[in-house]
Tab-separated table of C-alpha atoms and ligand atoms in Angstrom:
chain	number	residue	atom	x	y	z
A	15	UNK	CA	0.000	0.000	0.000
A	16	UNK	CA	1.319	3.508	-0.566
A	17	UNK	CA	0.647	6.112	1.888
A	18	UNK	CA	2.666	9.681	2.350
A	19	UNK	CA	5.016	10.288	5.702
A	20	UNK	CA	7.400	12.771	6.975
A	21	UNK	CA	10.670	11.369	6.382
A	22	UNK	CA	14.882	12.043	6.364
A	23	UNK	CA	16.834	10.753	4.425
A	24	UNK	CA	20.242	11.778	5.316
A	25	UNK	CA	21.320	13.592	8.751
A	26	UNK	CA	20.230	17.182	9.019
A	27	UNK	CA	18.457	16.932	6.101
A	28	UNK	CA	15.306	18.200	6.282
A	29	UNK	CA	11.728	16.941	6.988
A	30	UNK	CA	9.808	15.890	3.451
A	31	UNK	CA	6.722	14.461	2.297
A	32	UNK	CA	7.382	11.302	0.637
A	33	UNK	CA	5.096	8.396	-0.918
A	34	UNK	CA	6.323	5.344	0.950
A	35	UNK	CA	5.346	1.790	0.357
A	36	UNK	CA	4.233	-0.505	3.561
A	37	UNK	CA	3.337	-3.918	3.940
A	38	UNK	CA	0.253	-5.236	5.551
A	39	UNK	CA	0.767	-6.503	9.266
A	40	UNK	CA	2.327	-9.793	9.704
A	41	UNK	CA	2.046	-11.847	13.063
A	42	UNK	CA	1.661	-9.805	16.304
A	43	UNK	CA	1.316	-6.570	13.898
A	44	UNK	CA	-1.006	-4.274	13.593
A	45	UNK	CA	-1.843	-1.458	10.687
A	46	UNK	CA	-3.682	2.165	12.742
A	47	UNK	CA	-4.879	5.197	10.501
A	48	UNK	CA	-3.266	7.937	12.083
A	49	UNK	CA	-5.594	10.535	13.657
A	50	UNK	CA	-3.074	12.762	15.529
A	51	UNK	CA	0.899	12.561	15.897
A	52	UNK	CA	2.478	14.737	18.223
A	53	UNK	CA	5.864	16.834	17.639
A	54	UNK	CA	8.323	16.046	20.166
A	55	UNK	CA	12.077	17.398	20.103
A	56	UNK	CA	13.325	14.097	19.969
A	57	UNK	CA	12.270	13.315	16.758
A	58	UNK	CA	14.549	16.798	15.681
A	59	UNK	CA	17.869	15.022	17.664
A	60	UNK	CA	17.335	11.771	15.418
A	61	UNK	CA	16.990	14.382	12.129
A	62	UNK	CA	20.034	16.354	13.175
A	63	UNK	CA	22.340	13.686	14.743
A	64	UNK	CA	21.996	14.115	18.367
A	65	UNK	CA	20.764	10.579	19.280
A	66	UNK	CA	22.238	8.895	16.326
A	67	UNK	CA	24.254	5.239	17.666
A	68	UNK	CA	27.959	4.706	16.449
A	69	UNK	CA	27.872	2.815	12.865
A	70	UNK	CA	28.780	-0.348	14.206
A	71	UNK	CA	25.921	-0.771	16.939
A	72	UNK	CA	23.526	0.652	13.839
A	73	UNK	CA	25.014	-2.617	12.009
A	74	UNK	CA	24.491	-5.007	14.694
A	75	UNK	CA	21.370	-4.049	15.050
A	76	UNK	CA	19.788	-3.072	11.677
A	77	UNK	CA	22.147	-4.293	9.195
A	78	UNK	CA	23.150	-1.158	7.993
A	79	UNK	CA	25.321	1.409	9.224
A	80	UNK	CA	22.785	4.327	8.716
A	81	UNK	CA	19.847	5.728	10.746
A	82	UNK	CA	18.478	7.058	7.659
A	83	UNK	CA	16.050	7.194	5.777
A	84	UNK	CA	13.823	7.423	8.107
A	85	UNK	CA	10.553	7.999	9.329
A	86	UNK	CA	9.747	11.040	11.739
A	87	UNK	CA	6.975	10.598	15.232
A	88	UNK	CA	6.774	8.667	17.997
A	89	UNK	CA	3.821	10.140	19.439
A	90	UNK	CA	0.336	9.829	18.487
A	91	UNK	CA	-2.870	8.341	17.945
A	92	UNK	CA	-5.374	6.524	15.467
A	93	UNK	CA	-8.149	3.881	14.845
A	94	UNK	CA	-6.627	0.279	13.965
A	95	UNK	CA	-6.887	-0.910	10.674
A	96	UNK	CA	-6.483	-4.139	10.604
A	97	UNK	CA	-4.666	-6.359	12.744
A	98	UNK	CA	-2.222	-9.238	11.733
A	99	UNK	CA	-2.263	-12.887	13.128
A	100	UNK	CA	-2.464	-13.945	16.594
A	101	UNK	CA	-3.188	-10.372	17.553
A	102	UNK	CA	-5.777	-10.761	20.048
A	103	UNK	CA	-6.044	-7.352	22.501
A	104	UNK	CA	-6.809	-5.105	19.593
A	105	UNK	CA	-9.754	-5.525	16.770
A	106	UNK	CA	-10.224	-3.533	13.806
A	107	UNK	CA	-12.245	-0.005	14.664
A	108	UNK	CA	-10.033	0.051	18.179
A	109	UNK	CA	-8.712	3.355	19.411
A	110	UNK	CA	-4.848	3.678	19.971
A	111	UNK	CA	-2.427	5.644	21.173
A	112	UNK	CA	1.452	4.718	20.176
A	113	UNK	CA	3.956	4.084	22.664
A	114	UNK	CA	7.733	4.965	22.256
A	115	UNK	CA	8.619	2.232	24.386
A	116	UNK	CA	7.347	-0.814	23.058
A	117	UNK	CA	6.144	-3.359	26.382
A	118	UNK	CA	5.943	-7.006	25.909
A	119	UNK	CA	4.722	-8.150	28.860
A	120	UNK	CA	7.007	-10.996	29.496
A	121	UNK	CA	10.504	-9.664	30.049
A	122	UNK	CA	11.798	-9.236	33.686
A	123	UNK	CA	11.277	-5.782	33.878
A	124	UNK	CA	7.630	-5.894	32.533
A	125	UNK	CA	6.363	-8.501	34.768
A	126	UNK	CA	8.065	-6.659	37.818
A	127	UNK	CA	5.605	-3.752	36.842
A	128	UNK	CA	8.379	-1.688	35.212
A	129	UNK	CA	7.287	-2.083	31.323
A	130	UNK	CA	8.656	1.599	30.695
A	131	UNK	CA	12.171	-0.112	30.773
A	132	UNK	CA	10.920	-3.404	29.232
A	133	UNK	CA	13.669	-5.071	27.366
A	134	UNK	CA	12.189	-4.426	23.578
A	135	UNK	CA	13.661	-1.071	24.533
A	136	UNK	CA	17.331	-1.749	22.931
A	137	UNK	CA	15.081	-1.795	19.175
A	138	UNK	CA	13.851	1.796	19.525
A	139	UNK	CA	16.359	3.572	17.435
A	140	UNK	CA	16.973	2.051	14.701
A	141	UNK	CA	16.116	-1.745	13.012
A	142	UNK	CA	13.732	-3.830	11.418
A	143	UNK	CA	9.943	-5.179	12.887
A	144	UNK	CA	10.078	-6.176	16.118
A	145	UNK	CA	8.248	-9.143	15.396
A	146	UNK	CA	10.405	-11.037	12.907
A	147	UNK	CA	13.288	-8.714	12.237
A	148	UNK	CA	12.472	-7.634	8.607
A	149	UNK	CA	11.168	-4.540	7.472
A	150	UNK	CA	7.662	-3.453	6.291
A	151	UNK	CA	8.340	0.141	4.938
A	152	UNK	CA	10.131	1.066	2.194
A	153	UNK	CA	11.387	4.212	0.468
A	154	UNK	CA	11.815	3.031	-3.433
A	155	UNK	CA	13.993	0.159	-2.398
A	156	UNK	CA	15.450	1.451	0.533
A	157	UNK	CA	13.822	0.138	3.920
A	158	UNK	CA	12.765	3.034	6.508
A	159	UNK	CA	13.662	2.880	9.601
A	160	UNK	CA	10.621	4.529	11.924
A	161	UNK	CA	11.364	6.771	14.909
A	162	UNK	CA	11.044	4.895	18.204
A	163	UNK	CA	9.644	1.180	16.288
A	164	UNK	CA	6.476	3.730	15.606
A	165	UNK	CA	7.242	6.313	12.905
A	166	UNK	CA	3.614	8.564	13.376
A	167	UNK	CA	4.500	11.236	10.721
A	168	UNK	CA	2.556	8.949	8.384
A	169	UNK	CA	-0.722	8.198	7.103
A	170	UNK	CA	-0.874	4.210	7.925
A	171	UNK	CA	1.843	2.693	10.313
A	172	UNK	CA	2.363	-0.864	11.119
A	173	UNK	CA	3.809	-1.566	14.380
A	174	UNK	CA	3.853	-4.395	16.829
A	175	UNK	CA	1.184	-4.483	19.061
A	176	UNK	CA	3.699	-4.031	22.115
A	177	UNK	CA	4.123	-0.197	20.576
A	178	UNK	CA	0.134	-0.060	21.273
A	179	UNK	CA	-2.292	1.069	23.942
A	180	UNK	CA	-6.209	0.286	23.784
A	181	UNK	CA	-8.022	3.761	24.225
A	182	UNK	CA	-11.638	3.945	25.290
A	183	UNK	CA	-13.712	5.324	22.536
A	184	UNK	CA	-14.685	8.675	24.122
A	185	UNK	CA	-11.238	10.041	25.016
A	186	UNK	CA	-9.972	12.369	22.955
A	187	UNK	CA	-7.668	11.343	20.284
A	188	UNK	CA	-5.791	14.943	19.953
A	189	UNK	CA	-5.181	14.781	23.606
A	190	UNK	CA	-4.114	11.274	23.224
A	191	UNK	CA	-1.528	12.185	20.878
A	192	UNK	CA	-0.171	14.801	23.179
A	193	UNK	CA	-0.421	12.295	26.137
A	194	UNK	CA	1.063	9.667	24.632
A	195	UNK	CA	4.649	11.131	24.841
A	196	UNK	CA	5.570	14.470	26.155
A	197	UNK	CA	2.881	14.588	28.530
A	198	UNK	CA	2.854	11.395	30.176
A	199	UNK	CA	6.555	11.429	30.521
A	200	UNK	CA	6.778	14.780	32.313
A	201	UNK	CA	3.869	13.738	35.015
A	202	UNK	CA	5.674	10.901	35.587
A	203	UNK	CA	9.232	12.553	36.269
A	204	UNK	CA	7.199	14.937	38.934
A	205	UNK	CA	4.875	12.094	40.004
A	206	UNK	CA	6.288	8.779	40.389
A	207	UNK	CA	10.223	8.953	39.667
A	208	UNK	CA	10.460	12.603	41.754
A	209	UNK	CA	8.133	11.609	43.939
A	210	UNK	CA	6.241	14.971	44.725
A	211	UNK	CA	4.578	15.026	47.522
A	212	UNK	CA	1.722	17.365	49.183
A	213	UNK	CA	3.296	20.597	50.441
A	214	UNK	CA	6.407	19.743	48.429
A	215	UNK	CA	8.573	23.018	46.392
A	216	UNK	CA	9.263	22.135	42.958
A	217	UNK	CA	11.150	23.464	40.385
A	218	UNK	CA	10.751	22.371	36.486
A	219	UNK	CA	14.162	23.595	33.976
A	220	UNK	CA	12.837	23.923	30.562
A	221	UNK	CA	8.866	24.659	30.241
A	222	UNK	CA	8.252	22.539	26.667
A	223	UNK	CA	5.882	19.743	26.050
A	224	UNK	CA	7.106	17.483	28.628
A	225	UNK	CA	7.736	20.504	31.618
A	226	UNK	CA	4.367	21.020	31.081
A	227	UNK	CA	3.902	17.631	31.909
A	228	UNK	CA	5.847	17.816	34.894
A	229	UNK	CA	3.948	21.257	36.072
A	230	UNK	CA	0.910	19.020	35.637
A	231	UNK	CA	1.928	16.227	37.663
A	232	UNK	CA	3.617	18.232	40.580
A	233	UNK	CA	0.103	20.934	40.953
A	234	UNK	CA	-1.777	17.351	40.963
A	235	UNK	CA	0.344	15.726	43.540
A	236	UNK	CA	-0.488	18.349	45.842
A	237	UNK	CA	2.861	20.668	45.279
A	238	UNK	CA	2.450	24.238	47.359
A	239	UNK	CA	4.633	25.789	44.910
A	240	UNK	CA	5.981	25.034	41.231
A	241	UNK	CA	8.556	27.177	39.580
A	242	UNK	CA	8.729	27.062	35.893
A	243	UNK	CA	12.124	28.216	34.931
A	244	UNK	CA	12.755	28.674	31.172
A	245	UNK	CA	14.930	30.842	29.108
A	246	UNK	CA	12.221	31.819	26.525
A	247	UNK	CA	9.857	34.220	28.312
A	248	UNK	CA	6.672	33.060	26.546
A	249	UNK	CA	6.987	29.675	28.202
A	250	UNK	CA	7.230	31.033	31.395
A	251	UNK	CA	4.203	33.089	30.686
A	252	UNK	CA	2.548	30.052	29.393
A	253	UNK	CA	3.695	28.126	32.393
A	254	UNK	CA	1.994	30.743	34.971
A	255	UNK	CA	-1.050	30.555	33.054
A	256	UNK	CA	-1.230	26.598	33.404
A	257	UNK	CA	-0.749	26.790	37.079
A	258	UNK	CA	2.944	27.053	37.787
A	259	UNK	CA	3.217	29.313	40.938
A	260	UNK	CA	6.296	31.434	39.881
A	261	UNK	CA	8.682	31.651	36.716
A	262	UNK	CA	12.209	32.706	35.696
A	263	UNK	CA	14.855	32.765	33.172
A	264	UNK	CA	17.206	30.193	35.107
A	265	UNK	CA	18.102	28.311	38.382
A	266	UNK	CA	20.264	31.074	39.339
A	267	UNK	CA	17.478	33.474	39.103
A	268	UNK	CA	15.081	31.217	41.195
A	269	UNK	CA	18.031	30.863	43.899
A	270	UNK	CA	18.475	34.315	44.265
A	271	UNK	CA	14.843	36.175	43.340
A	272	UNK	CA	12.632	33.330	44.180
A	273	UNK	CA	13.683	30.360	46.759
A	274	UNK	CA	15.185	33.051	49.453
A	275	UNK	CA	11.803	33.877	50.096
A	276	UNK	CA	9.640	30.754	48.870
A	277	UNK	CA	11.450	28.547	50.831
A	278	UNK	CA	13.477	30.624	53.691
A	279	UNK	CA	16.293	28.854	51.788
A	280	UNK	CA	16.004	25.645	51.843
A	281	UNK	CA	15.489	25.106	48.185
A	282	UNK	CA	13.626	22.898	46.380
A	283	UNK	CA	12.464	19.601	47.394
A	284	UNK	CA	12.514	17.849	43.631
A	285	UNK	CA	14.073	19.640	40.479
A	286	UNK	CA	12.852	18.014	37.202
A	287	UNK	CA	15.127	18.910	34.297
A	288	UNK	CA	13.075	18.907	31.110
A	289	UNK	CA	14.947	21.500	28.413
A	290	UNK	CA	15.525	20.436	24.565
A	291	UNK	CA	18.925	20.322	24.803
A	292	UNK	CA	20.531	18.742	27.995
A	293	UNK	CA	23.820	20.596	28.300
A	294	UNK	CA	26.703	19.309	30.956
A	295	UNK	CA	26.454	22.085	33.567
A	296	UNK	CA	22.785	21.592	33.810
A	297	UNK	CA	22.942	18.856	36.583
A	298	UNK	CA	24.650	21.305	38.734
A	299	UNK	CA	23.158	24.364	38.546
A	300	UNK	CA	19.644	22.074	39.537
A	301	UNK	CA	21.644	20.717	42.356
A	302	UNK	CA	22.358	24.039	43.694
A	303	UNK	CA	18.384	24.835	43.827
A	304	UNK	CA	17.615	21.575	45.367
A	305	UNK	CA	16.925	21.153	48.954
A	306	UNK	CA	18.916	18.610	51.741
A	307	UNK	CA	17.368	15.288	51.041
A	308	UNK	CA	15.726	16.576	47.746
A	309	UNK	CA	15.622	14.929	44.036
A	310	UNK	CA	17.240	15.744	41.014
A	311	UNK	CA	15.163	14.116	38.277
A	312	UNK	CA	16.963	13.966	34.715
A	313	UNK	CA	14.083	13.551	32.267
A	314	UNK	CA	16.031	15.797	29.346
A	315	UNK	CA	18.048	13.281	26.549
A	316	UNK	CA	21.590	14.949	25.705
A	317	UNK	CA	23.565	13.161	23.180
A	318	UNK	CA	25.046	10.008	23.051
A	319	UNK	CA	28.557	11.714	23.172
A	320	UNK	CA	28.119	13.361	26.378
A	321	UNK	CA	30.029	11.662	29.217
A	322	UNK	CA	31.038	14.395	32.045
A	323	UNK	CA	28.632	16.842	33.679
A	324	UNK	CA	29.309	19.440	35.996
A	325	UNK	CA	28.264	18.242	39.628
A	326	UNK	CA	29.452	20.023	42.897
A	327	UNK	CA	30.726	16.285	44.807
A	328	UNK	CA	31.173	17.415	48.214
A	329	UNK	CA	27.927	19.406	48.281
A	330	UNK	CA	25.917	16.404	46.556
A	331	UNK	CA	26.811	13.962	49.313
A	332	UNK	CA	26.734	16.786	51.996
A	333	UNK	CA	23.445	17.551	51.551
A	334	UNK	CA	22.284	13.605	51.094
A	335	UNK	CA	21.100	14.629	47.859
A	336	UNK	CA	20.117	12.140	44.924
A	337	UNK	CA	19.936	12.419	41.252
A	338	UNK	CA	17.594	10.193	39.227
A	339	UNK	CA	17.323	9.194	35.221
A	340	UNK	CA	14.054	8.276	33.903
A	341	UNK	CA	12.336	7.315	30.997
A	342	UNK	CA	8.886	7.664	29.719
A	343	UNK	CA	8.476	9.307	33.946
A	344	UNK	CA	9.023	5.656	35.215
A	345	UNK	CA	5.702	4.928	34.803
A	346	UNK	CA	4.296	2.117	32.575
A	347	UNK	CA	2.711	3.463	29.443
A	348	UNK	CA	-0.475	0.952	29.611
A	349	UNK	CA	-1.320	2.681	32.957
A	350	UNK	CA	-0.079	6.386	32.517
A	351	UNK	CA	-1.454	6.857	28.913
A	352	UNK	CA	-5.380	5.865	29.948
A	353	UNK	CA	-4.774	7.380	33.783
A	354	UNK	CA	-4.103	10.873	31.802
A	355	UNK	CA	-6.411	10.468	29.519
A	356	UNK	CA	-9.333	9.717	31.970
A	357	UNK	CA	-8.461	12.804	33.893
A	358	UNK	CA	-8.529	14.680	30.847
A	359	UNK	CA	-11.848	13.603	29.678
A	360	UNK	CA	-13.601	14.820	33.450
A	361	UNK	CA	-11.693	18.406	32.906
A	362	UNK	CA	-9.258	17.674	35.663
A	363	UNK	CA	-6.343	17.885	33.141
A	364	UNK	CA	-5.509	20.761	30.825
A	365	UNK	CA	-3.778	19.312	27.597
A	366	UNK	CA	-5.835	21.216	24.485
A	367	UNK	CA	-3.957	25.053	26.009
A	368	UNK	CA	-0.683	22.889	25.335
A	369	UNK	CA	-1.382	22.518	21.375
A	370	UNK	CA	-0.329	25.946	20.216
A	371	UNK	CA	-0.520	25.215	16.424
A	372	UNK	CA	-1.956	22.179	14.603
A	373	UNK	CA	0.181	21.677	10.870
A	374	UNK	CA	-1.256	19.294	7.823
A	375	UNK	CA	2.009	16.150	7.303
A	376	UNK	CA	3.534	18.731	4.241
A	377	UNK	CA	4.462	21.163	7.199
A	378	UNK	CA	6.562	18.878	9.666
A	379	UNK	CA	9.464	21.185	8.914
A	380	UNK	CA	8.000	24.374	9.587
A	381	UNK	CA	6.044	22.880	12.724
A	382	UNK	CA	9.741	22.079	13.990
A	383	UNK	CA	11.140	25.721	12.976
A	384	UNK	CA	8.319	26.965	15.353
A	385	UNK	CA	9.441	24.833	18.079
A	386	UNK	CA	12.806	25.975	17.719
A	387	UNK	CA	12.177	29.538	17.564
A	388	UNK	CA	9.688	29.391	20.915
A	389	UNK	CA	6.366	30.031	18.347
A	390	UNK	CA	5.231	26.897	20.121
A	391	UNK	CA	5.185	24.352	22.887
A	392	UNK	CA	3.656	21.506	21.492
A	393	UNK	CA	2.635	20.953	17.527
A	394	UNK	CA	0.109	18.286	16.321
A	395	UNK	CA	-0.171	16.985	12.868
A	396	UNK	CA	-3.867	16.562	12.071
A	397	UNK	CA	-4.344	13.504	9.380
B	6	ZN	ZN1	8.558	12.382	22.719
B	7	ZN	ZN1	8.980	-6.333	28.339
């Protein structure tokens, strides 16, 4: 079948519209129309290099020693097509929303409740179907790798159904989209792997999709106060309106203007670090605004190549002080995505402010352009 999709061919090259050609889904595979697909910054550090693997893991793992070409998304929505053999949690007509972490529900780490770091993981980069390790999209002859096993910037995907989570019928697909990713994975870094509790101080470094996530999550666990701290003024503005408490350029600002005050200087009880670009001195200046006993939570992806950081040693074990990764907000996507959702649906969750512009699949690259120049916080591409 030939459908259209955002793709790259070559690294920083930029995001076109190209006719593709994809197969129909084999065993444990399912084909989903495309309602909604989110535009997340991580999609821009596969196009321009940023989360690209060394040639030699590409090999071992895809057979070829590119990333590209590829196709763009990783977040989104749609109705299921039609579903390949032995499929038996999904049925054509279904409403979906994609995961970027596939789960399988059998490895260690899903059945110990931890499917956000299920092993299917390692595949998300780069490589063939899941299912049987060839490939069911092609580019004239070239086979496509997809963003994250998903690869939303396109009309039809196919995907294995661990990349998949049921939706009920009524919840909004737009939202869904938005939820599936960005959304879900800042909630999570305030909720579950920062741990905010009621009463808490939290800060959030870089007010984006997935800050706003975290802003979210920390007003709904109860946070008394929630500092959005961003270098582009609009976010902060956009931040304040969405409930954040207080905003600022940067953690130095908050120490000195804001947490003297706020907190009689004890800081911040959780710092969630959710900018576009993770640079290496970041970890320490969201130290330094973090209380004794408080959380550091890096949600932010840097590039592969970035192996020091800047971290004060002395004051980090002085002040018993710990610093946490996380993916997807350490929460498992089968439980976050519908959680979210559900809250959304009763008005207890503000997603639709987030969607600042909504762009047909022709205008990936300018949607990206926007996000870059701080026109917008979260794109959509309507199918
Ligand atoms: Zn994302
Ligand atoms: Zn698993």
């Amino acid at each position: 079948m030939d459908v259209r999709a955002a793709v790259v061919t070559e690294v920083n090259g930029p995001w076109h519209t190209e006719t593709i050609e994809i197969d129909e889904p084999r065993a444990q595979e399912v084909k989903v129309k495309m309602a909604f697909a989110g535009m997340c910054y991580s999609d821009e550090s596969l196009r321009n290099g940023g989360i690209t693997h060394e040639p030699v893991v590409l090999e071992m793992l895809s057979g070829r020693d590119s990333m590209f070409p590829a196709i763009g998304g990783h977040e989104g929505s749609g109705v299921v097509e039609s579903v390949g053999e032995g499929v038996t949690a999904l049925a054509p007509g279904d409403h979906v929303a994609v995961s970027f972490t596939p789960s399988c529900g059998t490895c260690e780490y899903c059945v110990s409740g931890r499917s956000y770091i299920c092993d299917l993981g390692s595949t998300i980069l780069a490589g063939p179907m899941i299912s049987d390790g060839t490939w069911r999209h092609r580019l004239g002859d070239q086979p496509l790798n997809r963003m994250c096993q998903v690869g939303a910037f396109s009309e039809y995907i196919v995907v294995h159904e661990a990349s998949l989570i049921r939706l009920e019928p009524w919840w909004d697909l737009r939202a869904a989209a938005l939820i599936s990713c960005g959304l879900s994975t800042g909630f999570g870094s305030a909720v579950n792997r920062g741990g905010v509790r009621a009463g808490d101080t939290v800060a959030v470094i870089g007010c984006g999709g997935v800050g706003s996530g975290a802003i979210l999550g920390a007003l709904h666990a109860g946070a008394r106060a929630v500092i959005a701290i961003d270098t582009d003024p609009t976010k902060v503005e956009r931040a304040l309106g969405a409930g954040a408490t207080h905003g600022c350029a940067t953690a130095l600002d908050a120490a000195f203007t804001i947490l003297p005050e706020l907190t009689m200087g004890k800081n911040c009880d959780v710092v969630i670090i959710t900018v576009n670009s993770f640079a290496d001195d970041l970890i320490e200046q969201a130290r330094s605004i973090t209380a004794k006993g408080g959380v550091v939570v890096a949600t932010s992806l840097a590039s592969f190549g970035v192996h020091h950081v800047e971290l004060n040693l002395m004051m980090f074990s002085m002040m018993n002080q710990e610093l946490r990764g996380t993916v997807f907000g350490s929460e498992n996507p089968r439980i976050q995505v519908p959680k979210l959702l559900r809250l959304h649906h009763e008005g207890k969750l503000n997603v639709d402010d987030l969607v600042t512009t909504e762009y047909a699949l022709d205008e990936v690259e300018l949607g990206y352009a926007d996000l870059k120049s701080g026109k917008n916080v979260r794109g959509v591409v309507r199918f």
